[in-house]
Amino acid sequence: MSASTGIRVACVGAGYFSQFHYGSWARMDRATPVGACDHDAAKAGATGLPAYTDPARMIAEQSPDLLDIILPPAAHADTIRTALAHGIKWIICQKPFCIDLDEARAITAEAEAAGATIIVHENFRFQPWYRTIREALDRGDIGQTLQVTFRMRPGDGQGPEAYLARQPYFQKMERFLVHETAVHWVDTFRYLLGDPVSVYADLRRINPHIAGEDAGYILFDHPNGARALYDGNRHLDHNADNLRRTMGEALFEGTEGTITLHGSGAVELRRFGSDTAKTLLPPDDWDGFGGDCVHALQTHVVAGILDGAPLENLARDYLTVERIEAAIYDSASRGCKLALQE
């Protein structure tokens, strides 16, 4: 592995979302995908890569530099331990990272002890609209940020067939909306506003055919007086040709103006006292997932490995997201605002 030869990448998991991972690796000049592993041999073979059902065998035969884990949380720990046992030093692991905070802490410590680096595949902060909004906030385009609202409306959670065509394990997750989905905005809010200092959550289940919560409000207090509201409801939709592009709409309101994120991926700035908006980012035209954020994240990781560029989403840092998630569920259970502790 070197900056000139690139890296060898093997992937574990060939379910619905893996298509975006494999498609991204195939487009990279400095990464070569060398194997795909899944308990379903046909799915692994459909990637066009050397196919395996045993990750240990794939690692032994293909000698990858990096293992990309594209599996549900229950499979993360065992797969990471297999990688560590075979000397893998670079791992990307899909979110949500492990089954809970305790397991995530244990796996992070084991990887660090083995001299390995885990990057959590938390891709929403890499979506182009959030990068554009971060630049605008850093410039002070809306003055002091006071309030952020994100309304998640993917419209995919109704009835007994909800999620079965795409990710059927969603139906059986006892902790669903927050653990699987809202963690995207826990991470995005902290990327944009800094780590929250307290949280209040009110969660509920609407669809009786699933095990976990699928709607709710989460209120975050961030430093410097900013508050963020995640308003999530998987039953409702929003104005977009592709409901999964942004999965909703957002407002960033400050002392001097408002930034709006539309369902098209467009970002607009309206300053106080004006009835017109300036386009900061035009509507998205990527026909895949989330503004090509998977490719942006994986490119970021390759640059970190080969060029030494600073890496975001390291497992140790991502434990903060896990701690916030645990506090969200605790708040919902107790019905009160909770201060967040290190």
Short mmCIF file of C-alpha atoms in Angstrom, two decimals, residues 3-342:
data_model
loop_
_atom_site.label_atom_id
_atom_site.label_comp_id
_atom_site.label_asym_id
_atom_site.label_seq_id
_atom_site.Cartn_x
_atom_site.Cartn_y
_atom_site.Cartn_z
CA ALA A 3 0.23 6.73 -2.40
CA SER A 4 1.28 5.53 -5.85
CA THR A 5 -0.15 2.00 -5.75
CA GLY A 6 -3.32 2.76 -3.75
CA ILE A 7 -5.12 0.42 -1.36
CA ARG A 8 -6.80 -2.96 -1.62
CA VAL A 9 -10.36 -2.95 -0.25
CA ALA A 10 -12.49 -5.94 0.75
CA CYS A 11 -16.15 -5.57 1.70
CA VAL A 12 -18.34 -7.57 4.10
CA GLY A 13 -22.03 -7.25 3.33
CA ALA A 14 -23.95 -7.24 0.05
CA GLY A 15 -27.39 -6.06 1.09
CA TYR A 16 -29.42 -3.13 -0.23
CA PHE A 17 -27.19 -0.26 0.87
CA SER A 18 -23.94 -1.96 -0.14
CA GLN A 19 -24.58 -0.99 -3.78
CA PHE A 20 -23.48 2.54 -2.97
CA HIS A 21 -20.27 1.33 -1.33
CA TYR A 22 -19.32 -1.00 -4.18
CA GLY A 23 -20.22 1.60 -6.77
CA SER A 24 -18.02 4.16 -5.05
CA TRP A 25 -15.00 1.86 -4.72
CA ALA A 26 -15.27 1.01 -8.42
CA ARG A 27 -14.93 4.72 -9.32
CA MET A 28 -11.77 5.36 -7.33
CA ASP A 29 -8.34 5.61 -8.91
CA ARG A 30 -6.49 4.88 -5.68
CA ALA A 31 -8.60 2.00 -4.36
CA THR A 32 -8.99 -1.49 -5.78
CA PRO A 33 -11.91 -3.64 -4.56
CA VAL A 34 -10.65 -7.21 -4.20
CA GLY A 35 -13.48 -9.18 -2.60
CA ALA A 36 -17.09 -9.24 -1.45
CA CYS A 37 -18.43 -11.35 1.42
CA ASP A 38 -22.02 -12.10 2.41
CA HIS A 39 -23.83 -15.02 4.03
CA ASP A 40 -25.77 -15.14 0.76
CA ALA A 41 -23.21 -16.30 -1.81
CA ALA A 42 -25.38 -15.14 -4.71
CA LYS A 43 -25.45 -11.57 -3.41
CA ALA A 44 -21.69 -11.54 -2.93
CA GLY A 45 -21.22 -12.93 -6.44
CA ALA A 46 -23.53 -10.32 -7.93
CA THR A 47 -20.96 -7.63 -7.08
CA GLY A 48 -18.67 -9.04 -9.77
CA LEU A 49 -15.83 -9.38 -7.26
CA PRO A 50 -14.30 -12.60 -5.89
CA ALA A 51 -17.14 -13.84 -3.68
CA TYR A 52 -16.98 -15.30 -0.18
CA THR A 53 -19.31 -16.32 2.63
CA ASP A 54 -16.54 -16.35 5.28
CA PRO A 55 -14.82 -13.01 6.01
CA ALA A 56 -11.78 -14.73 7.55
CA ARG A 57 -11.17 -16.67 4.36
CA MET A 58 -11.60 -13.56 2.22
CA ILE A 59 -9.07 -11.64 4.30
CA ALA A 60 -6.58 -14.53 4.24
CA GLU A 61 -6.82 -14.99 0.47
CA GLN A 62 -7.10 -11.36 -0.66
CA SER A 63 -4.86 -9.55 1.89
CA PRO A 64 -6.81 -6.29 1.84
CA ASP A 65 -5.41 -3.11 3.35
CA LEU A 66 -8.89 -1.95 4.36
CA LEU A 67 -12.06 -3.82 5.32
CA ASP A 68 -15.37 -2.09 4.61
CA ILE A 69 -18.11 -3.48 6.88
CA ILE A 70 -21.58 -2.94 5.40
CA LEU A 71 -23.66 -4.93 7.88
CA PRO A 72 -26.41 -4.32 10.47
CA PRO A 73 -25.21 -3.40 14.00
CA ALA A 74 -25.56 -6.90 15.47
CA ALA A 75 -22.80 -8.16 13.16
CA HIS A 76 -20.28 -5.37 13.71
CA ALA A 77 -18.40 -6.63 16.76
CA ASP A 78 -17.72 -10.15 15.49
CA THR A 79 -16.66 -8.89 12.06
CA ILE A 80 -14.31 -6.28 13.51
CA ARG A 81 -12.78 -8.87 15.83
CA THR A 82 -12.20 -11.16 12.86
CA ALA A 83 -10.47 -8.33 11.02
CA LEU A 84 -8.27 -7.53 14.02
CA ALA A 85 -7.32 -11.17 14.47
CA HIS A 86 -6.10 -11.22 10.86
CA GLY A 87 -4.03 -8.06 11.20
CA ILE A 88 -6.27 -5.57 9.39
CA LYS A 89 -5.24 -2.04 10.42
CA TRP A 90 -7.88 0.02 8.59
CA ILE A 91 -11.62 -0.59 8.96
CA ILE A 92 -14.69 1.32 7.83
CA CYS A 93 -17.82 0.27 9.74
CA GLN A 94 -21.35 1.28 8.83
CA LYS A 95 -23.51 3.10 11.35
CA PRO A 96 -25.15 2.68 13.76
CA PHE A 97 -21.84 1.53 15.25
CA CYS A 98 -22.35 -1.75 17.18
CA ILE A 99 -25.47 -2.63 19.13
CA ASP A 100 -25.01 -0.14 21.97
CA LEU A 101 -22.56 2.19 23.71
CA ASP A 102 -20.94 -0.51 25.83
CA GLU A 103 -20.16 -2.70 22.83
CA ALA A 104 -18.92 0.29 20.83
CA ARG A 105 -16.57 1.26 23.66
CA ALA A 106 -15.21 -2.28 23.93
CA ILE A 107 -14.63 -2.62 20.18
CA THR A 108 -12.96 0.79 19.98
CA ALA A 109 -10.57 -0.13 22.78
CA GLU A 110 -9.74 -3.49 21.17
CA ALA A 111 -8.99 -1.84 17.85
CA GLU A 112 -6.77 0.80 19.46
CA ALA A 113 -4.89 -1.89 21.39
CA ALA A 114 -4.26 -3.70 18.10
CA GLY A 115 -3.01 -0.52 16.43
CA ALA A 116 -6.00 -0.45 14.08
CA THR A 117 -8.13 2.51 13.02
CA ILE A 118 -11.91 2.33 12.68
CA ILE A 119 -13.78 5.01 10.77
CA VAL A 120 -17.55 4.95 11.24
CA HIS A 121 -19.41 5.25 7.95
CA GLU A 122 -21.53 8.20 9.09
CA ASN A 123 -22.09 9.75 5.70
CA PHE A 124 -24.70 12.48 6.18
CA ARG A 125 -22.15 15.09 7.28
CA PHE A 126 -20.51 14.48 3.87
CA GLN A 127 -23.65 15.39 1.94
CA PRO A 128 -22.92 18.49 -0.19
CA TRP A 129 -25.71 20.56 1.34
CA TYR A 130 -24.34 20.15 4.88
CA ARG A 131 -20.82 21.00 3.71
CA THR A 132 -22.24 24.13 2.07
CA ILE A 133 -24.21 25.04 5.20
CA ARG A 134 -21.12 24.56 7.38
CA GLU A 135 -19.19 26.99 5.16
CA ALA A 136 -22.03 29.52 5.39
CA LEU A 137 -22.23 29.26 9.17
CA ASP A 138 -18.45 29.61 9.45
CA ARG A 139 -18.63 32.77 7.31
CA GLY A 140 -21.28 34.21 9.60
CA ASP A 141 -23.87 34.43 6.82
CA ILE A 142 -26.76 34.33 9.32
CA GLY A 143 -24.96 35.94 12.24
CA GLN A 144 -25.24 34.01 15.49
CA THR A 145 -27.09 30.74 14.94
CA LEU A 146 -30.02 30.53 17.33
CA GLN A 147 -32.23 27.76 16.05
CA VAL A 148 -32.03 24.76 13.71
CA THR A 149 -34.99 22.59 12.73
CA PHE A 150 -34.85 19.42 10.68
CA ARG A 151 -38.14 17.78 9.66
CA MET A 152 -37.43 14.19 8.58
CA ARG A 153 -40.20 13.02 6.25
CA PRO A 154 -39.11 9.99 4.13
CA GLY A 155 -42.67 8.68 3.76
CA ASP A 156 -41.62 5.03 3.87
CA GLY A 157 -42.99 3.79 7.19
CA GLN A 158 -46.66 2.99 6.58
CA GLY A 159 -48.39 -0.37 6.80
CA PRO A 160 -47.34 -4.00 7.18
CA GLU A 161 -44.95 -3.88 4.19
CA ALA A 162 -42.90 -0.96 5.51
CA TYR A 163 -39.15 -1.38 4.83
CA LEU A 164 -39.48 -5.00 3.65
CA ALA A 165 -38.42 -4.35 0.06
CA ARG A 166 -35.27 -2.47 1.02
CA GLN A 167 -34.07 -3.18 4.57
CA PRO A 168 -36.43 -5.69 6.20
CA TYR A 169 -34.44 -5.89 9.45
CA PHE A 170 -35.78 -2.40 10.19
CA GLN A 171 -39.07 -3.97 11.25
CA LYS A 172 -37.42 -5.97 14.04
CA MET A 173 -35.24 -3.23 15.54
CA GLU A 174 -36.53 -2.52 19.04
CA ARG A 175 -34.71 0.80 18.93
CA PHE A 176 -35.38 2.12 15.45
CA LEU A 177 -35.93 5.80 14.69
CA VAL A 178 -33.09 7.04 16.88
CA HIS A 179 -30.60 4.15 16.71
CA GLU A 180 -30.93 3.62 12.96
CA THR A 181 -31.87 7.04 11.59
CA ALA A 182 -31.73 10.01 13.95
CA VAL A 183 -28.05 9.30 14.71
CA HIS A 184 -27.40 10.84 11.28
CA TRP A 185 -28.60 14.19 12.60
CA VAL A 186 -27.04 13.76 16.03
CA ASP A 187 -23.73 13.63 14.18
CA THR A 188 -24.67 16.33 11.65
CA PHE A 189 -25.83 18.76 14.33
CA ARG A 190 -22.60 18.31 16.28
CA TYR A 191 -20.62 18.78 13.04
CA LEU A 192 -22.45 22.06 12.39
CA LEU A 193 -23.06 23.39 15.90
CA GLY A 194 -20.67 21.63 18.28
CA ASP A 195 -21.43 18.91 20.81
CA PRO A 196 -24.79 19.42 22.58
CA VAL A 197 -24.82 20.01 26.32
CA SER A 198 -28.32 18.65 27.01
CA VAL A 199 -31.10 16.73 25.31
CA TYR A 200 -34.84 16.19 25.64
CA ALA A 201 -36.73 13.50 23.70
CA ASP A 202 -40.35 12.51 23.17
CA LEU A 203 -40.58 9.33 21.08
CA ARG A 204 -43.48 7.17 19.90
CA ARG A 205 -44.37 4.22 17.68
CA ILE A 206 -47.09 4.77 15.08
CA ASN A 207 -46.84 1.66 12.91
CA PRO A 208 -47.92 -1.42 14.93
CA HIS A 209 -46.13 -3.72 12.46
CA ILE A 210 -42.66 -2.70 13.60
CA ALA A 211 -40.91 -3.25 16.91
CA GLY A 212 -39.40 0.16 17.59
CA GLU A 213 -40.24 3.85 17.66
CA ASP A 214 -40.80 5.54 14.29
CA ALA A 215 -41.62 9.16 15.17
CA GLY A 216 -40.61 11.74 17.74
CA TYR A 217 -39.08 15.05 18.72
CA ILE A 218 -35.54 15.50 19.99
CA LEU A 219 -34.41 18.89 21.29
CA PHE A 220 -30.68 19.63 21.67
CA ASP A 221 -29.08 22.54 23.51
CA HIS A 222 -25.78 23.40 21.83
CA PRO A 223 -23.04 25.80 22.92
CA ASN A 224 -23.40 29.56 22.37
CA GLY A 225 -27.17 29.58 22.71
CA ALA A 226 -28.06 27.45 19.67
CA ARG A 227 -30.89 24.94 19.84
CA ALA A 228 -31.60 22.16 17.35
CA LEU A 229 -34.86 20.30 16.89
CA TYR A 230 -35.02 16.95 15.14
CA ASP A 231 -38.65 16.36 14.18
CA GLY A 232 -38.77 12.85 12.73
CA ASN A 233 -41.75 10.98 11.33
CA ARG A 234 -41.18 8.11 8.89
CA HIS A 235 -44.89 8.07 7.90
CA LEU A 236 -45.00 11.56 6.40
CA ASP A 237 -43.38 12.91 3.24
CA HIS A 238 -42.02 16.24 2.03
CA ASN A 239 -41.78 18.13 -1.26
CA ALA A 240 -39.14 16.28 -3.27
CA ASP A 241 -38.88 14.17 -6.40
CA ASN A 242 -36.68 11.77 -4.41
CA LEU A 243 -37.75 11.49 -0.78
CA ARG A 244 -34.45 9.84 0.19
CA ARG A 245 -32.21 12.58 -1.20
CA THR A 246 -32.32 14.80 1.90
CA MET A 247 -35.05 12.83 3.75
CA GLY A 248 -36.60 16.12 4.78
CA GLU A 249 -36.24 19.87 5.03
CA ALA A 250 -34.29 22.15 7.36
CA LEU A 251 -34.10 25.73 8.60
CA PHE A 252 -31.00 27.35 10.10
CA GLU A 253 -32.06 30.61 11.74
CA GLY A 254 -29.69 33.24 13.09
CA THR A 255 -29.58 36.83 14.18
CA GLU A 256 -29.02 38.07 10.61
CA GLY A 257 -30.79 35.61 8.34
CA THR A 258 -32.08 32.15 7.53
CA ILE A 259 -30.61 29.25 5.55
CA THR A 260 -33.13 26.81 4.05
CA LEU A 261 -32.40 23.26 2.93
CA HIS A 262 -35.01 22.06 0.45
CA GLY A 263 -35.91 18.49 -0.42
CA SER A 264 -34.21 18.99 -3.78
CA GLY A 265 -30.86 19.45 -2.03
CA ALA A 266 -30.86 23.17 -2.84
CA VAL A 267 -29.59 25.53 -0.14
CA GLU A 268 -30.80 29.14 0.01
CA LEU A 269 -29.86 32.13 2.15
CA ARG A 270 -32.34 34.89 2.98
CA ARG A 271 -31.01 37.81 4.98
CA PHE A 272 -33.19 39.71 7.44
CA GLY A 273 -35.25 42.45 5.82
CA SER A 274 -35.13 40.81 2.39
CA ASP A 275 -37.88 39.00 0.52
CA THR A 276 -35.47 37.31 -1.89
CA ALA A 277 -33.12 34.38 -1.36
CA LYS A 278 -29.60 33.76 -2.62
CA THR A 279 -28.82 30.27 -3.89
CA LEU A 280 -25.80 28.82 -2.09
CA LEU A 281 -26.16 25.37 -3.66
CA PRO A 282 -28.37 24.43 -6.64
CA PRO A 283 -30.67 21.41 -6.62
CA ASP A 284 -28.87 18.08 -6.53
CA ASP A 285 -28.71 16.04 -9.75
CA TRP A 286 -26.99 12.90 -8.41
CA ASP A 287 -29.29 9.94 -9.11
CA GLY A 288 -27.84 7.77 -6.37
CA PHE A 289 -27.96 8.19 -2.61
CA GLY A 290 -27.66 11.44 -0.67
CA GLY A 291 -25.69 13.65 -3.01
CA ASP A 292 -23.01 10.95 -3.49
CA CYS A 293 -22.09 11.21 0.19
CA VAL A 294 -20.89 7.59 0.34
CA HIS A 295 -18.27 8.36 -2.30
CA ALA A 296 -17.32 11.57 -0.51
CA LEU A 297 -16.76 9.70 2.75
CA GLN A 298 -14.82 6.84 1.16
CA THR A 299 -12.66 9.29 -0.80
CA HIS A 300 -12.00 11.10 2.47
CA VAL A 301 -10.84 7.84 4.09
CA VAL A 302 -8.51 6.98 1.20
CA ALA A 303 -6.96 10.45 1.46
CA GLY A 304 -6.50 9.91 5.18
CA ILE A 305 -4.78 6.56 4.69
CA LEU A 306 -2.57 7.47 1.73
CA ASP A 307 -1.93 11.18 2.26
CA GLY A 308 -2.21 11.51 6.03
CA ALA A 309 -5.15 13.92 5.75
CA PRO A 310 -7.08 14.40 9.03
CA LEU A 311 -9.88 11.87 9.39
CA GLU A 312 -13.43 12.56 10.53
CA ASN A 313 -15.67 9.95 12.17
CA LEU A 314 -12.94 8.04 13.99
CA ALA A 315 -14.52 5.47 16.31
CA ARG A 316 -13.20 7.13 19.48
CA ASP A 317 -14.82 10.43 18.51
CA TYR A 318 -17.99 8.71 17.32
CA LEU A 319 -18.54 7.36 20.84
CA THR A 320 -19.89 10.84 21.56
CA VAL A 321 -22.76 10.11 19.16
CA GLU A 322 -23.35 6.82 20.96
CA ARG A 323 -23.44 8.61 24.34
CA ILE A 324 -25.93 11.14 23.00
CA GLU A 325 -28.08 8.35 21.58
CA ALA A 326 -28.16 6.60 24.97
CA ALA A 327 -29.18 9.89 26.62
CA ILE A 328 -31.98 10.37 24.07
CA TYR A 329 -33.55 7.05 24.97
CA ASP A 330 -33.03 7.75 28.67
CA SER A 331 -34.71 11.15 28.32
CA ALA A 332 -37.68 9.66 26.49
CA SER A 333 -38.06 6.99 29.17
CA ARG A 334 -37.83 9.46 32.05
CA GLY A 335 -39.73 12.31 30.38
CA CYS A 336 -37.20 15.02 31.22
CA LYS A 337 -34.29 17.01 29.83
CA LEU A 338 -30.91 15.47 30.60
CA ALA A 339 -27.51 17.07 30.82
CA LEU A 340 -24.90 15.28 28.71
CA GLN A 341 -21.86 14.05 30.57
CA GLU A 342 -18.50 12.93 29.21
#
